[in-house]
Amino acid sequence: MSFPYRIINSVIFLVLVSFSVTAQQQEKCGTMRMDSIRRAQHPNAPSLQDFENWLQDEIEQYKQKSATAKQQVITIPVVVHVVHDGDPVGQNENLSQAQVNSQIEILNEDFRRLNSDTTDTPANFQPVAADIEIEFCLARVDPQGNVLNEPGIDRYSGGQSTWSQNDIDNTLKPNTIWDPNRYFNIWTVDFGNSGLLGYAQFPEASGLQGMPSGSQNAQTDGVVVRHTAFGRVGNVNAPADKGRTATHEVGHWLGLQHIWGDGDCSQDDFCNDTPDADASTSGCPNSQSSCGSVDMIENYMDYTDDACMNMFTADQKSRMRTVMNNSPRRVDLLSSNVCRVLDKEYVSGQVVDSATGTGIPNAQVLISSMASLQIRCLRGLMISTQESGAM
Ligand SMILES: [Zn+2]
């Protein structure tokens, strides 16, 4: 090989290396990659297209129902596993309670279209901008029924400061997850030097055969967010400092695709009211067009800076609410009561001998206040009751 060729080859090599590094740094969201890995591990699992076919049928039913009857606001109970390596509370990865709370506030603003920057939504997109009518509450009790000192927070000292996605899904999540039928699990972790800001696990279709065993999916279900991209106070780094990483990842967790469909103009996000785009958008451009239309760079499902995002659409709302009402584990959260602590319960009734039905003199009834009401009775008798509104 002659000298000039060697130089040219070296230049080409360096260009390729720097391109691949740049491409890696631009992966803000690891949802699609982790989904591909999971599906490769389970080749018999239904494809995303299978999920899509199921979801489209369910969405049609949702639209028919919501056209005739007002749908209720959905509240999702949340636990945030704050993963650290022994830091005092409020330092480094061990995020302060105020920082966690600020993220829940942001989710409640963004999913109810109560965010302060709705006026930044361009006029042509205002008609499709939607209040998703989904809210989030901090869990008040842990899975054992103990009242949490810090609502919605589980601090976990994981013995290492930074985590790879494989370690998170193979070790961290299974070791720390709270029952995903009762809690929406969020983890805050330090991803180290990668450009990753977060990733989510997609919902599943109900009734589709061939998914990996439910417990396997259940052990990793939830959303992971870089600790410095969580909330809007405390240890946050611009431009991911307004909590929109979690808004984006919760969108995935509820079945949303990226706004550009992870491909060129031929790839869709399955929402008719989001214009096709040929790629993700970074930073915060004034306006941008592709695929023959103005891109919706303000959508939470793009890659724009936090300060540049401010909307979901009506079709995205249909997807998310349909998932909440039908998808395994998501639908179970609708009846979870872990955001409530029952201080008082008024019940009326009689304590009777179960064999004879006659009253028992001087019977004592012990009532313990738990998330799910438990009533014990001395003398081995059991009383069950429905939770009433009188609390
Ligand atoms: Zn994403």
JSON list of N, CA, C and O and ligand atoms in Angstrom, two decimals, residues 29 31 248-249 252 258, ligand 1:
[
{"chain": "A", "resi": 29, "resn": "CYS", "atom": "N", "xyz": [-32.42, 7.68, 24.09]},
{"chain": "A", "resi": 29, "resn": "CYS", "atom": "CA", "xyz": [-33.44, 6.77, 24.62]},
{"chain": "A", "resi": 29, "resn": "CYS", "atom": "C", "xyz": [-33.11, 5.36, 24.16]},
{"chain": "A", "resi": 29, "resn": "CYS", "atom": "O", "xyz": [-32.97, 5.11, 22.97]},
{"chain": "A", "resi": 31, "resn": "THR", "atom": "N", "xyz": [-34.99, 2.64, 24.54]},
{"chain": "A", "resi": 31, "resn": "THR", "atom": "CA", "xyz": [-36.18, 1.76, 24.56]},
{"chain": "A", "resi": 31, "resn": "THR", "atom": "C", "xyz": [-36.19, 0.78, 23.39]},
{"chain": "A", "resi": 31, "resn": "THR", "atom": "O", "xyz": [-36.40, -0.42, 23.59]},
{"chain": "A", "resi": 248, "resn": "HIS", "atom": "N", "xyz": [-41.26, 11.35, 28.32]},
{"chain": "A", "resi": 248, "resn": "HIS", "atom": "CA", "xyz": [-41.01, 10.58, 27.09]},
{"chain": "A", "resi": 248, "resn": "HIS", "atom": "C", "xyz": [-41.05, 9.07, 27.38]},
{"chain": "A", "resi": 248, "resn": "HIS", "atom": "O", "xyz": [-41.74, 8.31, 26.68]},
{"chain": "A", "resi": 249, "resn": "GLU", "atom": "N", "xyz": [-40.35, 8.64, 28.41]},
{"chain": "A", "resi": 249, "resn": "GLU", "atom": "CA", "xyz": [-40.27, 7.20, 28.70]},
{"chain": "A", "resi": 249, "resn": "GLU", "atom": "C", "xyz": [-41.60, 6.64, 29.19]},
{"chain": "A", "resi": 249, "resn": "GLU", "atom": "O", "xyz": [-41.95, 5.50, 28.88]},
{"chain": "A", "resi": 252, "resn": "HIS", "atom": "N", "xyz": [-43.54, 5.78, 26.20]},
{"chain": "A", "resi": 252, "resn": "HIS", "atom": "CA", "xyz": [-43.21, 4.45, 25.68]},
{"chain": "A", "resi": 252, "resn": "HIS", "atom": "C", "xyz": [-43.87, 3.36, 26.52]},
{"chain": "A", "resi": 252, "resn": "HIS", "atom": "O", "xyz": [-44.42, 2.39, 26.00]},
{"chain": "A", "resi": 258, "resn": "HIS", "atom": "N", "xyz": [-41.64, 6.47, 18.93]},
{"chain": "A", "resi": 258, "resn": "HIS", "atom": "CA", "xyz": [-41.00, 7.74, 18.63]},
{"chain": "A", "resi": 258, "resn": "HIS", "atom": "C", "xyz": [-41.76, 8.45, 17.50]},
{"chain": "A", "resi": 258, "resn": "HIS", "atom": "O", "xyz": [-42.31, 7.81, 16.61]},
{"chain": "B", "resi": 1, "resn": "ZN", "atom": "ZN", "xyz": [-37.69, 7.00, 23.25]}
]
